Amino acid sequence: MRVEIWSDIACPWCYVGKARFEKALRDFPHRDEVEVVHRSFELDPGRAKDDIQPVITMLTRKYGMSAAQAEAGEDNLGAQAAAEGLDYRTRGRDHGSTFDMHRLLHLAKEHGRQERLLDALYRANFAEERSVFGEDERLVELAVAAGLDADAVRAVLADPEAYAAEVRADEREAAQLGANGVPFFVLDRKYGVSGAQPAEVFAQALTQAFGERAPLKIVDSGSIDGADGADGADACGPDGCAVPQH
């Protein structure tokens, strides 16, 4: 079974939701049969790379809330993160474009390092003092720690078109699936779970989706109208290949 997760590094609920989903997945009896794929989604698509501002300022301007309301919201998120064992700085963080990070996540996917890089980016953005925005070498440092080659990372950052199409394709697909916010979880392209739901909700969704997987329907000459039936098909199995007897 495949689970696709659309998320953004600047999204605190994505940070919390990933931990809750992973908690459910750890306890899922068929977890070894679940493939998890991370997809790109920008909360601020088109934001200039040098457009960086404090999170509290961004919240007051974008959502029209007061500074006190924004700070209260950050305090609540900090408590939610702590409940999942995550560190979260409620003050002093900043906000900016995540486009380059998503491009690097596609590079990391090609090298089997996507999960490690995503975790590193989340941790750096929400728990560490040094910003992840505006400084390419900060992203290089995090990507190298996740197992990527520094020169390959710098080459992607230097070319704004590298993996840009992959990021945009993920975002178009999210829109086609009806996702207007993140995190957004899609299970076997049959069920969607929106938001940082409790682990129990993810556990229920995993169980239901896994249990409803349709068995593969085999088509042979005996199942096609007008065709003569056959006792068996020409195929190879664990014991080798049957030799035709004439």
XYZ file of C-alpha atoms in Angstrom:
246
model
C 0.000 0.000 0.000
C 1.238 3.491 -0.805
C 0.722 6.554 1.372
C 1.493 9.919 -0.221
C 1.952 12.930 2.030
C 1.755 16.486 0.716
C 3.437 18.916 3.111
C 5.504 22.070 3.446
C 8.546 22.685 5.663
C 7.037 25.998 6.774
C 3.854 24.255 7.984
C 3.890 23.543 11.745
C 0.949 21.167 11.493
C 2.891 19.168 8.894
C 5.702 18.815 11.438
C 3.273 17.610 14.100
C 1.187 15.552 11.680
C 4.206 13.622 10.429
C 5.004 12.548 13.991
C 1.404 11.464 14.600
C 1.239 9.504 11.352
C 4.548 7.781 12.109
C 3.263 6.823 15.552
C 0.272 5.113 13.929
C 2.480 3.488 11.294
C 4.864 2.079 13.945
C 1.973 0.202 15.550
C 0.406 -0.889 12.253
C 0.837 -4.675 11.860
C 1.453 -4.367 8.088
C 3.847 -1.424 8.301
C 6.499 -3.251 6.254
C 4.031 -3.346 3.353
C 3.438 0.416 3.381
C 5.425 2.683 1.063
C 5.501 6.337 2.164
C 6.106 9.002 -0.495
C 6.501 12.689 0.336
C 5.118 15.266 -2.092
C 5.733 18.994 -2.442
C 3.268 21.706 -1.436
C 4.166 25.359 -0.881
C 2.061 27.451 1.467
C 3.550 30.546 -0.159
C 4.145 29.664 -3.834
C 5.915 32.390 -5.752
C 7.364 34.024 -2.649
C 10.696 35.668 -3.421
C 13.748 33.998 -1.949
C 14.803 37.164 -0.161
C 11.321 37.845 1.259
C 11.957 36.720 4.826
C 10.137 37.970 7.918
C 9.470 36.884 11.503
C 6.732 34.277 11.869
C 4.712 36.499 14.224
C 4.846 39.350 11.710
C 3.790 37.043 8.884
C 0.831 35.753 10.903
C -0.425 39.226 11.797
C -0.172 40.449 8.210
C -1.478 37.357 6.443
C -4.321 36.471 8.781
C -5.125 39.835 10.328
C -4.621 38.646 13.878
C -3.042 40.616 16.691
C 0.498 39.886 17.881
C -0.980 38.475 21.084
C -3.196 36.095 19.105
C -0.263 35.011 16.944
C 1.884 34.353 20.003
C -0.925 32.380 21.641
C -1.202 30.274 18.514
C 2.524 29.579 18.558
C 2.305 28.616 22.234
C -0.466 26.155 21.391
C 1.599 24.664 18.574
C 4.543 24.343 20.918
C 2.392 22.353 23.334
C 1.055 20.144 20.533
C 4.593 19.466 19.309
C 5.853 18.705 22.811
C 3.076 16.140 23.232
C 4.564 14.294 20.243
C 8.110 14.516 21.591
C 9.110 17.314 19.220
C 11.096 20.445 20.035
C 9.457 23.693 18.934
C 10.674 27.278 19.297
C 7.601 29.420 19.874
C 9.505 32.697 19.496
C 12.229 33.985 17.184
C 11.546 31.850 14.123
C 11.218 33.341 10.658
C 9.292 32.541 7.494
C 10.277 32.517 3.825
C 10.201 30.616 0.549
C 10.474 26.826 0.749
C 10.817 26.261 -3.003
C 14.541 25.447 -2.871
C 13.951 23.014 -0.027
C 11.346 21.153 -2.045
C 13.722 20.993 -5.013
C 16.364 19.477 -2.760
C 13.848 16.964 -1.418
C 13.349 15.712 -4.974
C 17.111 15.369 -5.342
C 17.192 13.500 -2.035
C 14.408 11.188 -3.208
C 16.554 10.053 -6.139
C 19.276 9.049 -3.677
C 17.053 7.435 -1.052
C 17.617 10.279 1.418
C 14.300 12.121 1.220
C 13.007 11.108 4.651
C 16.273 12.041 6.328
C 16.412 15.434 4.649
C 12.770 16.205 5.409
C 13.301 15.436 9.091
C 16.440 17.590 9.120
C 14.606 20.526 7.509
C 11.683 20.280 9.912
C 13.971 20.122 12.919
C 16.091 23.025 11.700
C 13.074 25.204 10.945
C 11.053 24.557 14.074
C 13.589 23.676 16.742
C 16.965 25.257 15.932
C 18.014 28.890 16.233
C 19.757 29.276 12.886
C 17.347 30.097 10.066
C 16.811 27.826 7.072
C 15.819 30.759 4.865
C 17.956 32.930 2.630
C 21.311 31.216 3.035
C 22.167 28.448 0.562
C 25.035 27.108 2.648
C 22.620 26.411 5.494
C 20.682 24.114 3.176
C 23.911 22.547 1.919
C 24.908 21.811 5.503
C 21.578 20.126 6.265
C 21.553 18.164 3.013
C 25.085 16.872 3.551
C 24.139 15.783 7.072
C 21.268 13.853 5.474
C 23.735 12.018 3.223
C 23.786 14.068 0.021
C 26.837 15.229 -1.900
C 27.647 18.896 -1.279
C 28.553 19.667 -4.896
C 25.326 18.074 -6.159
C 23.321 20.142 -3.687
C 25.071 23.379 -4.675
C 24.478 22.590 -8.350
C 20.726 22.271 -7.740
C 20.593 25.487 -5.728
C 22.505 27.333 -8.448
C 20.039 26.242 -11.152
C 16.503 27.513 -10.418
C 15.067 25.090 -12.976
C 16.540 21.970 -11.370
C 13.638 19.838 -10.047
C 11.299 22.806 -10.440
C 9.046 20.805 -12.755
C 8.820 18.009 -10.187
C 7.752 20.432 -7.467
C 5.114 22.019 -9.703
C 3.835 18.594 -10.780
C 3.302 17.609 -7.137
C 1.421 20.836 -6.503
C -0.810 20.398 -9.548
C -1.588 16.871 -8.457
C -2.541 18.078 -4.979
C -4.996 20.520 -6.536
C -6.473 17.788 -8.721
C -7.001 15.623 -5.638
C -8.798 18.454 -3.869
C -6.104 19.387 -1.364
C -6.355 23.042 -0.380
C -4.165 22.751 2.686
C -1.524 20.566 4.270
C -0.685 18.112 5.624
C -2.693 16.007 3.217
C -2.405 12.213 3.309
C -3.589 10.012 0.437
C -3.843 6.270 1.009
C -3.701 4.118 -2.123
C -5.419 6.935 -4.054
C -8.624 5.828 -2.335
C -8.751 7.691 0.972
C -7.650 11.177 1.922
C -6.874 12.428 5.417
C -6.569 16.174 5.840
C -4.724 17.837 8.693
C -2.621 16.730 11.652
C -5.167 14.217 12.890
C -4.632 12.189 16.085
C -2.630 8.979 15.665
C -5.831 7.001 16.231
C -7.382 8.493 13.091
C -4.333 7.582 11.029
C -4.393 4.058 12.485
C -8.036 3.653 11.491
C -7.360 4.976 7.989
C -4.405 2.621 7.512
C -6.436 -0.370 8.677
C -9.394 0.467 6.476
C -7.362 1.219 3.363
C -5.219 -1.883 3.770
C -8.241 -4.109 4.330
C -10.022 -2.808 1.250
C -7.225 -3.386 -1.197
C -8.721 -5.109 -4.224
C -7.114 -8.456 -5.080
C -5.541 -8.658 -8.515
C -7.964 -10.052 -11.093
C -6.196 -12.450 -13.416
C -7.261 -12.449 -17.053
C -6.614 -15.605 -19.090
C -8.105 -17.286 -22.149
C -10.815 -18.905 -20.057
C -12.078 -15.558 -18.774
C -12.440 -13.878 -22.166
C -15.730 -14.287 -24.013
C -15.381 -16.400 -27.105
C -11.976 -17.824 -26.171
C -11.262 -21.488 -25.542
C -10.420 -22.321 -21.950
C -7.013 -23.666 -21.020
C -5.886 -25.909 -18.186
C -2.863 -23.713 -17.564
C -0.784 -20.883 -18.960
C 2.766 -20.818 -20.259
C 4.627 -19.375 -17.281
C 7.577 -19.918 -14.981
C 7.221 -20.405 -11.247
C 9.340 -21.171 -8.161
C 9.914 -24.710 -9.410
C 11.063 -23.624 -12.836
C 9.432 -23.508 -16.255
C 7.118 -26.189 -17.531
C 8.374 -27.824 -20.729
C 5.645 -28.198 -23.387
C 4.859 -31.830 -24.148
C 3.990 -32.556 -27.775
